[in-house]
Amino acid sequence: MTYTHRAADEIYDRIEALGVDTDQLWIGTIHSFCLDWILRPYGIYHPALQHGFRVIDAHETERRLAEHCQASQHRVSPFHCAYNYTSRGPELRGIDAGFQPAVMEVLGWYWEDLHANRQIDFEMILRFAHELISTVPSIAILLSQMFRFVLIDEYQDTKEIQYDIVAHIMRAGVGRTNAFVVGDANQAIFGSLGGYAIAQAQFAADCGAPFTAKSLSVNYRSSERIVGYFSNYHVMPAAISAEGKDRLFPSKITYDHVTEARDLEDALIGLLRYNIETAGIAPREICIVGPQWIPLAVVTRRLVAALPEYSFDGPGIAPFARNIDNFFYKLARLALTEPSPQLYVRRLRWAGEVIAEMEHAGVSVKNISRKSLLRTCNSIEIGEDDGLTYLDLFFDELFFQLGLELADYPNLAEHREMFVGDSQKRIESLERGGLQGITDIAMFRRVFASRSGITISTIHQVKGAEFDAVISFALLQGMVPNSNDAHVDSANKLLYVICSRARKNLHLISETGRVNWRGDPYNPTDVLAAYPFAYDPIPDEEA
C-alpha cells in the first residue's frame, strides 16, 4: 500500500524491471485496497452499499458541492467543505469553529444527495471500509489469510482511519500476517489531509504484534553538500551520510530572495540554461517545484513559449483531464502508447486494469484477456491529428470490435461524458493561455511517454522523485507553509522534501512582490530566511 497512484506505478515499474512476476502481488493506494478488497466483495453487508454503488471522482465531487453551496445562506464554498473521515466520524479541515455548522449543513445535503443516487466519494471509501471491517470480523480474518505480507510505503502520510483498517487485518492474522512499514517522519507533509507519522509503540499495540525498529542512515542519492544542507530541516533528528556515486559532486546551492515576481520567468530561464548548458545536466534531470498547481501551470506555459528548444513535462501542458480513476483515462493509456518490448509488461498491466473496470461496470469479460485486449488496441488505426478526436474515434472502434454498446453500461457512459467534457474545458483553458498546438496528437502521446523534458511539479507530487537539479520558487510564508498550516514543523518538512529531491544542484527562490488576498506582501519562509548557510552566488551573477 502506498499513498499515491504515481508511487504505486513507480513500485510496479521497478519490480517489473527486476523481472519479478507481479501476479501474486497487489500494489496500489489504500483507497484502491479498500475498494478492491473490502467494498466490492463485501459491500452487500453494509446497508448503504448493498444495492450497489458508484465512486464519483474529484471533479464530480467539486461540482456537486458547488451546487449545494449555492443553496446555502452562508458564504460556503467547495474549498470550505474539504473533510477527512476518522474512525470517530467526519472531521473538517482548517475551518473556524463558528463556521463549522454552516459547512456541516452543506455537507449534510451533499451526503444525502450521494446516498439517494447510490454514490460515494473518496473519503467514503475509507469510511465504509472501516465500518465493514469493524463490524464484520470475518472480513479481517479472510484478508489476513490471503495476505502473508503487508508492506506500507510512505507511512507518515497515512491517516488514522487507514492505520485502523490495517490494524484490524494484523490483529486477525497474528502469527500469520507480517508487516513492513517504511517512511520518513521528516516528510510528513500531508498533515492537512489527515496524514501523520504514527508512533511505533502505538501501531504495535493497535496491531497486537511487535515491530522491530530499523533505520536508514545512508543516502545514495545526493552529494555531501546537499545532504548537509537539507539535514538542517530535520524535524525528527537523524544522522545521514552521503554514500552514492555523486557523494563528492561540487554542488551549487543558491538562494534568491531579491528577484521580483514579474521577473521570475527570467530567473528560471537563467537557472535552466546554467544547469543544461554550463553544468551539463540533461533537461529530463531537472525539476521546477512550486507550492500550487495554478501558478505552476502559468509558469509552465510561459517557459514553453520562451524556451521552444526544450520540452516540458508539467501540469500546465497536459492536454486532457488526468483523472486517473476515470475509466477512459485508463483506456487512453493504451490508445496513446505504441506497442514495444519495453512497454509490454506495463501495457499488459494497464489492460488488466481496464478489464477489471469493465467487469465492475457489468460487462461480461470472460472472453476478454489482457493479451487479447492489447491485440485489439494495437490493431486499431486512426488517421486523425486532433488528439481528442483521435481518442473519441479510438473508443468507438474498440467498443465496436468488442461487440459492446456503451449505452448499455450507464456508469461507463457517464465516465466518457466526464472525460470528454473535462478535456474540452482543459484544452480551451490552455488555448486561452496562449499555448499553441495543444490539441495535436503528439502532445497527447507525450502524457504517457517516459520522462523526456524538464519536469514541473508541486511539492506534494514530487515526493519520491529525484533529479540532478531542483529549482523551487514561491518559498514564501503563507505558501510554504500554507497560511492554514503555518507551524514551523510544516515549513521544515516541506523544505526537507524539496531539498532532498536534488542529487547535484539546488536553487531556492523567495521572489518579492507577491501579495495575498488581503493585499499584504508575502515574505520569505521564516525558517529558510533564518538559515545562516553559505550559499553560492546565483549563476547569472557569477557569470
XYZ file of C-alpha atoms in Angstrom:
543
model
C 0.000 0.000 0.000
C 1.248 3.445 -0.832
C -0.092 6.981 -0.792
C -0.422 7.981 -4.454
C -1.132 6.268 -7.760
C 2.143 7.719 -9.015
C 4.067 5.944 -6.250
C 2.193 2.696 -6.921
C 3.089 2.858 -10.626
C 6.718 3.531 -9.719
C 6.793 0.463 -7.453
C 5.200 -1.666 -10.176
C 7.712 -0.434 -12.758
C 10.726 -1.103 -10.529
C 9.565 -4.595 -9.587
C 8.761 -5.487 -13.200
C 12.148 -4.111 -14.287
C 13.730 -6.690 -11.969
C 11.914 -9.425 -13.864
C 9.687 -10.303 -10.903
C 6.239 -11.707 -11.683
C 3.681 -9.389 -10.079
C 0.719 -11.754 -10.433
C 0.948 -12.679 -6.742
C 1.337 -9.068 -5.638
C -1.286 -6.415 -5.100
C 0.128 -2.883 -5.356
C -1.896 0.291 -5.015
C -3.169 3.082 -2.798
C -5.015 2.469 0.456
C -8.194 3.740 -1.231
C -7.756 1.209 -4.020
C -7.144 -1.557 -1.498
C -10.324 -0.698 0.400
C -12.300 -0.576 -2.839
C -10.893 -3.803 -4.342
C -10.703 -5.964 -1.231
C -13.411 -4.661 1.121
C -16.167 -2.602 -0.537
C -16.619 -4.518 -3.781
C -16.610 -8.047 -2.344
C -18.316 -7.246 0.980
C -20.382 -4.104 0.292
C -23.522 -6.232 0.347
C -23.147 -6.388 4.146
C -23.446 -2.599 4.508
C -26.939 -1.030 4.253
C -25.611 1.982 2.340
C -23.858 -0.206 -0.259
C -25.952 -3.363 -0.501
C -27.854 -2.224 -3.596
C -24.689 -1.212 -5.447
C -22.646 1.973 -5.535
C -20.509 4.115 -7.793
C -17.441 6.124 -6.807
C -17.511 9.710 -8.035
C -14.268 11.452 -8.940
C -12.814 14.705 -7.618
C -14.320 16.775 -10.454
C -17.806 15.449 -9.753
C -17.339 15.972 -6.012
C -16.439 19.629 -6.548
C -19.339 20.174 -8.961
C -21.905 18.673 -6.586
C -20.536 20.582 -3.604
C -20.689 23.825 -5.604
C -24.386 23.204 -6.318
C -25.168 22.703 -2.628
C -23.040 25.689 -1.599
C -25.198 27.906 -3.820
C -28.267 26.820 -1.832
C -26.673 27.847 1.463
C -27.498 31.156 3.111
C -23.869 31.403 4.192
C -20.788 32.099 2.074
C -19.720 28.460 1.906
C -17.540 27.289 -0.981
C -16.368 23.790 -2.008
C -12.956 24.764 -0.568
C -14.508 25.021 2.903
C -16.102 21.574 2.538
C -12.871 19.554 2.481
C -13.119 16.863 5.144
C -11.485 13.678 6.382
C -13.121 10.590 7.807
C -11.638 9.275 11.024
C -12.634 6.200 12.986
C -14.753 8.603 15.051
C -16.558 10.260 12.136
C -16.077 13.210 9.734
C -13.546 15.903 10.552
C -13.365 19.296 8.829
C -10.033 20.650 7.614
C -8.915 24.010 8.981
C -12.363 25.600 9.477
C -13.071 28.013 12.333
C -15.447 26.569 14.926
C -18.054 29.277 14.308
C -18.225 28.449 10.592
C -18.442 24.682 11.036
C -22.269 24.441 11.417
C -22.758 26.148 8.020
C -20.247 23.812 6.372
C -21.747 20.730 8.009
C -25.190 21.778 6.736
C -23.876 21.829 3.153
C -22.050 18.530 3.647
C -25.251 17.012 5.028
C -27.089 17.933 1.820
C -24.169 16.597 -0.226
C -24.103 13.251 1.616
C -27.901 12.882 1.283
C -27.571 13.607 -2.443
C -24.909 10.898 -2.859
C -26.904 8.390 -0.816
C -30.019 8.989 -2.936
C -28.000 8.282 -6.080
C -26.071 5.335 -4.588
C -22.777 7.157 -4.940
C -19.757 7.582 -2.676
C -16.725 9.881 -2.780
C -13.082 9.078 -1.957
C -13.424 9.763 1.774
C -16.476 7.498 1.938
C -14.355 4.647 0.599
C -12.386 4.781 3.847
C -15.475 5.328 5.986
C -17.417 2.341 4.675
C -14.331 0.093 4.546
C -13.669 0.877 8.201
C -17.283 0.280 9.183
C -17.334 -3.066 7.368
C -14.047 -4.373 8.715
C -15.025 -3.221 12.230
C -18.471 -4.855 12.260
C -17.935 -7.983 10.145
C -14.991 -9.839 11.773
C -14.773 -12.433 9.014
C -13.540 -9.790 6.557
C -10.331 -9.143 8.510
C -9.855 -12.875 9.070
C -10.174 -13.663 5.357
C -7.827 -10.822 4.363
C -5.236 -11.903 6.925
C -5.338 -15.433 5.488
C -4.990 -14.105 1.951
C -2.073 -11.720 2.533
C 1.018 -13.107 4.238
C 2.822 -9.780 3.944
C 1.507 -6.237 4.198
C 4.009 -3.586 3.114
C 3.149 0.050 3.759
C 5.087 2.742 1.900
C 5.187 6.422 2.997
C 3.650 5.549 6.354
C 3.974 9.163 7.502
C 1.192 10.153 5.066
C -1.235 7.507 6.324
C -4.441 8.584 8.069
C -5.673 7.391 11.444
C -8.597 5.525 9.862
C -6.217 3.807 7.422
C -3.930 2.650 10.226
C -7.001 1.221 11.963
C -8.103 -0.704 8.860
C -4.648 -2.299 8.574
C -4.574 -2.951 12.320
C -7.796 -4.999 12.061
C -6.139 -7.241 9.455
C -2.952 -7.564 11.504
C -4.832 -8.438 14.714
C -6.831 -11.087 12.874
C -3.644 -12.555 11.399
C -1.322 -12.593 14.397
C 1.209 -15.348 13.720
C 0.301 -15.462 10.013
C 0.475 -11.950 8.615
C 3.700 -9.934 8.679
C 4.093 -6.216 8.037
C 6.865 -3.942 6.860
C 6.225 -0.235 7.381
C 8.587 2.298 5.822
C 8.659 6.071 5.624
C 10.227 9.235 6.963
C 8.586 11.374 9.637
C 10.532 14.353 8.277
C 8.456 14.087 5.086
C 5.029 14.068 6.757
C 3.614 16.899 4.627
C 0.039 15.640 4.283
C -0.998 16.628 7.806
C -3.709 18.953 6.467
C -5.244 15.896 4.784
C -5.186 13.825 7.947
C -1.844 12.057 7.482
C 0.573 11.653 10.363
C 3.548 9.517 11.370
C 2.187 7.083 13.933
C 4.451 6.111 16.829
C 5.905 2.617 16.572
C 4.619 1.612 20.010
C 1.104 2.784 19.220
C 0.914 0.910 15.901
C 2.356 -2.236 17.511
C -0.292 -2.056 20.246
C -3.086 -1.488 17.711
C -1.925 -4.456 15.620
C -1.317 -6.721 18.600
C 2.107 -7.550 17.169
C 5.655 -6.387 17.967
C 7.547 -4.251 15.443
C 11.324 -4.143 15.184
C 12.651 -0.632 14.591
C 15.218 -0.179 11.821
C 16.713 2.978 10.388
C 18.163 4.035 7.051
C 21.177 6.251 7.679
C 22.841 6.191 4.258
C 21.787 8.471 1.408
C 22.708 7.099 -2.023
C 21.119 9.970 -3.958
C 22.641 13.326 -3.101
C 26.036 14.949 -2.698
C 27.522 15.558 0.745
C 26.781 19.269 0.391
C 23.117 18.672 -0.451
C 22.710 16.184 2.407
C 24.362 18.598 4.807
C 22.028 21.366 3.673
C 18.677 19.566 3.914
C 19.644 17.988 7.257
C 19.043 21.449 8.739
C 15.298 20.930 8.160
C 15.005 17.679 10.122
C 12.030 17.618 12.476
C 12.953 14.154 13.717
C 16.739 14.051 14.279
C 18.557 11.589 12.055
C 22.212 11.069 11.194
C 22.521 10.732 7.407
C 25.702 10.196 5.421
C 26.099 10.563 1.660
C 27.477 7.379 0.082
C 26.268 7.455 -3.535
C 28.197 7.987 -6.760
C 27.570 11.749 -6.573
C 28.803 11.998 -2.981
C 31.702 14.323 -3.821
C 29.949 16.349 -6.514
C 30.685 20.119 -6.047
C 27.029 21.058 -5.697
C 25.753 24.581 -6.304
C 23.216 25.664 -3.682
C 21.757 29.121 -4.281
C 19.106 31.255 -2.623
C 17.482 34.176 -4.463
C 15.345 36.473 -2.303
C 15.630 39.644 -4.397
C 14.122 38.746 -7.774
C 10.678 40.289 -8.259
C 7.723 38.092 -9.140
C 7.378 39.814 -12.519
C 10.956 38.740 -13.325
C 10.583 35.157 -12.071
C 10.390 33.717 -15.581
C 13.754 35.283 -16.499
C 15.317 33.951 -13.292
C 14.061 30.437 -14.036
C 15.328 30.620 -17.619
C 18.750 31.684 -16.356
C 18.925 28.748 -13.925
C 17.728 26.293 -16.568
C 20.311 27.489 -19.083
C 23.067 27.330 -16.455
C 22.259 23.751 -15.451
C 21.806 22.488 -19.013
C 24.413 24.477 -20.942
C 27.103 25.036 -18.286
C 26.662 22.229 -15.750
C 25.822 19.683 -18.468
C 22.685 18.360 -16.776
C 20.125 16.723 -19.083
C 16.737 18.519 -19.235
C 14.937 15.369 -18.062
C 17.025 15.514 -14.883
C 15.772 18.975 -13.886
C 12.649 19.721 -11.865
C 10.971 23.054 -11.143
C 8.932 22.866 -7.930
C 6.160 25.182 -6.742
C 3.592 25.006 -3.943
C 0.389 25.143 -6.030
C -0.846 23.841 -9.391
C -2.255 27.138 -10.693
C 0.970 29.214 -10.593
C 2.864 26.156 -11.826
C 0.575 25.908 -14.845
C 1.168 29.591 -15.631
C 4.939 29.170 -15.281
C 4.898 26.071 -17.479
C 3.078 27.823 -20.311
C 5.427 30.808 -20.196
C 8.541 28.639 -20.181
C 7.230 26.548 -23.078
C 6.810 29.737 -25.108
C 10.175 31.192 -24.024
C 12.260 28.022 -24.477
C 10.926 26.252 -27.572
C 14.190 24.306 -27.870
C 13.349 22.333 -24.696
C 10.411 20.108 -23.820
C 8.494 20.256 -20.537
C 6.507 17.745 -18.540
C 4.153 19.668 -16.299
C 0.581 20.351 -15.189
C 0.128 23.368 -17.426
C 0.514 21.441 -20.663
C -1.345 18.159 -20.037
C -3.886 18.363 -22.901
C -6.648 16.249 -21.377
C -8.185 15.584 -17.989
C -5.776 13.498 -15.932
C -8.361 11.891 -13.695
C -6.625 8.606 -13.007
C -9.791 6.971 -11.665
C -11.770 7.617 -14.843
C -12.239 4.505 -16.994
C -11.498 6.379 -20.230
C -8.330 7.896 -18.821
C -7.156 4.320 -18.188
C -8.187 3.351 -21.707
C -6.389 6.402 -23.112
C -3.108 4.980 -21.794
C -3.487 2.044 -24.175
C -4.653 4.257 -27.023
C -1.746 6.694 -26.782
C 1.184 4.319 -26.256
C 2.861 2.333 -29.015
C 3.438 -1.440 -28.798
C 7.065 -2.050 -27.813
C 9.053 -4.660 -25.867
C 9.969 -2.003 -23.280
C 6.317 -1.134 -22.601
C 4.815 -4.595 -22.988
C 4.643 -5.545 -19.293
C 3.335 -2.107 -18.308
C 0.689 -2.066 -21.053
C -0.343 -5.604 -20.097
C -0.916 -4.370 -16.546
C -2.921 -1.391 -17.836
C -5.031 -3.782 -19.914
C -5.769 -5.764 -16.768
C -6.940 -2.589 -15.008
C -9.251 -1.753 -17.934
C -10.762 -5.258 -17.889
C -11.301 -5.068 -14.126
C -13.141 -1.749 -14.505
C -15.279 -3.190 -17.320
C -16.251 -6.108 -15.102
C -17.201 -3.757 -12.257
C -19.425 -1.870 -14.727
C -21.301 -5.079 -15.580
C -19.505 -6.084 -18.796
C -19.073 -9.808 -19.343
C -15.304 -10.174 -19.708
C -14.991 -13.975 -19.766
C -13.781 -13.860 -23.386
C -11.503 -10.833 -22.920
C -7.960 -11.456 -21.722
C -5.230 -8.902 -21.174
C -3.363 -10.101 -24.256
C -6.468 -10.146 -26.458
C -7.390 -6.617 -25.363
C -3.865 -5.444 -26.165
C -4.018 -7.078 -29.594
C -7.325 -5.376 -30.314
C -5.987 -1.983 -29.205
C -2.811 -2.440 -31.250
C -4.812 -3.277 -34.372
C -6.811 -0.031 -34.323
C -5.541 2.585 -36.753
C -6.949 6.111 -36.596
C -5.893 8.691 -39.180
C -6.528 11.776 -37.109
C -4.160 14.511 -35.893
C -6.503 16.121 -33.350
C -5.869 14.354 -30.048
C -9.363 14.454 -28.573
C -10.976 13.416 -31.862
C -8.427 10.600 -32.108
C -9.395 9.284 -28.666
C -13.103 9.611 -29.412
C -12.735 7.526 -32.579
C -10.478 5.021 -30.821
C -13.028 4.471 -28.045
C -15.828 3.953 -30.610
C -13.771 1.468 -32.628
C -12.664 -0.510 -29.581
C -16.210 -0.899 -28.270
C -17.345 -1.905 -31.795
C -14.640 -4.581 -32.081
C -15.511 -5.887 -28.606
C -19.174 -6.057 -29.595
C -20.268 -3.678 -26.834
C -22.778 -0.831 -26.806
C -21.675 1.945 -24.466
C -25.321 2.922 -23.841
C -25.857 -0.460 -22.173
C -23.421 0.494 -19.384
C -24.531 3.796 -17.781
C -21.506 4.065 -15.492
C -19.083 3.834 -18.409
C -21.172 6.234 -20.480
C -21.036 8.724 -17.615
C -17.261 8.299 -17.346
C -16.878 9.043 -21.046
C -19.034 12.143 -20.865
C -16.981 13.441 -17.939
C -13.638 12.600 -19.585
C -14.510 14.341 -22.856
C -16.169 17.325 -21.174
C -13.326 17.916 -18.729
C -10.763 17.528 -21.513
C -12.522 20.053 -23.744
C -12.579 22.577 -20.893
C -8.894 21.982 -20.237
C -7.944 22.474 -23.881
C -9.973 25.692 -24.087
C -8.231 26.984 -20.957
C -4.788 26.154 -22.351
C -5.547 27.832 -25.655
C -6.812 30.953 -23.869
C -3.494 30.959 -22.025
C -1.674 31.195 -25.338
C -0.362 27.629 -25.601
C -0.267 26.587 -29.257
C -0.538 23.088 -30.726
C -2.033 21.646 -27.557
C -4.638 19.612 -29.463
C -2.081 17.810 -31.615
C -1.983 14.030 -31.146
C 1.769 14.254 -30.442
C 1.025 16.364 -27.344
C -1.477 13.742 -26.174
C 1.041 10.920 -26.642
C 3.636 12.738 -24.552
C 1.496 12.380 -21.424
C 2.351 8.679 -21.159
C 5.839 8.828 -22.677
C 8.894 8.291 -20.492
C 10.140 11.422 -18.801
C 11.873 13.390 -21.525
C 11.648 17.072 -20.658
C 12.040 19.435 -17.739
C 9.623 18.319 -15.019
C 7.326 20.826 -13.325
C 5.670 19.645 -10.126
C 4.112 20.615 -6.818
C 5.957 19.865 -3.592
C 3.438 17.182 -2.658
C 3.641 15.450 -6.038
C 7.455 15.466 -6.247
C 7.810 13.228 -3.190
C 9.630 10.032 -4.075
C 11.199 11.505 -7.209
C 14.813 12.555 -7.684
C 16.613 14.875 -10.098
C 20.120 16.147 -10.723
C 18.915 19.722 -10.314
C 15.923 21.113 -8.403
C 14.687 24.693 -8.745
C 11.994 25.773 -6.282
C 10.128 29.080 -6.261
C 7.408 30.798 -4.163
C 9.176 29.829 -0.938
C 7.085 32.358 0.937
C 5.449 32.359 4.371
C 1.771 31.664 3.676
C 2.611 29.463 0.690
C 5.412 27.295 2.122
C 3.900 26.546 4.550
C 0.308 27.346 3.645
C -1.364 30.004 5.771
C -3.746 27.328 7.150
C -0.797 25.262 8.413
C 1.810 27.848 9.405
C 3.540 25.715 12.043
C 7.344 25.800 11.902
C 7.451 22.000 11.650
C 5.324 22.177 8.481
C 7.793 24.592 6.873
C 10.734 22.373 7.813
C 9.076 19.276 6.359
C 8.197 20.987 3.070
C 11.720 22.359 2.667
C 13.171 18.971 3.575
C 11.124 17.296 0.831
C 12.104 19.921 -1.763
C 15.810 19.929 -0.981
C 16.219 16.163 -0.593
C 14.992 15.583 -4.176
C 18.242 17.049 -5.572
C 21.317 14.999 -6.407
C 23.707 17.728 -7.575
C 22.383 21.301 -7.686
C 19.707 23.085 -5.668
C 18.260 26.541 -6.360
C 15.776 28.199 -3.995
C 13.775 31.343 -4.768
C 11.674 33.574 -2.490
C 10.561 36.150 -5.048
C 9.406 39.582 -3.933
C 6.251 41.459 -4.906
C 3.641 38.783 -4.333
C 0.633 39.757 -2.212
C -2.119 37.727 -0.555
C -5.870 38.198 -0.964
C -5.813 40.990 1.623
C -3.105 42.862 -0.296
C -0.423 42.109 2.297
C 3.031 41.236 0.891
C 4.397 37.717 1.162
C 7.770 37.419 2.896
C 10.342 34.607 2.585
C 9.561 31.430 4.501
C 10.704 32.095 8.064
C 12.849 29.011 8.635
C 14.505 29.406 5.221
C 15.309 33.081 5.819
C 16.742 32.261 9.262
C 19.153 29.563 7.989
C 22.701 31.049 8.009
C 24.041 28.977 5.126
C 26.961 29.971 2.889
C 25.036 29.947 -0.403
C 26.783 30.015 -3.759
C 26.439 33.074 -5.999
C 23.427 32.863 -8.296
C 24.839 31.645 -11.655
C 23.953 34.800 -13.612
C 25.761 36.901 -11.037
C 28.728 34.535 -11.046
C 28.976 34.808 -14.829
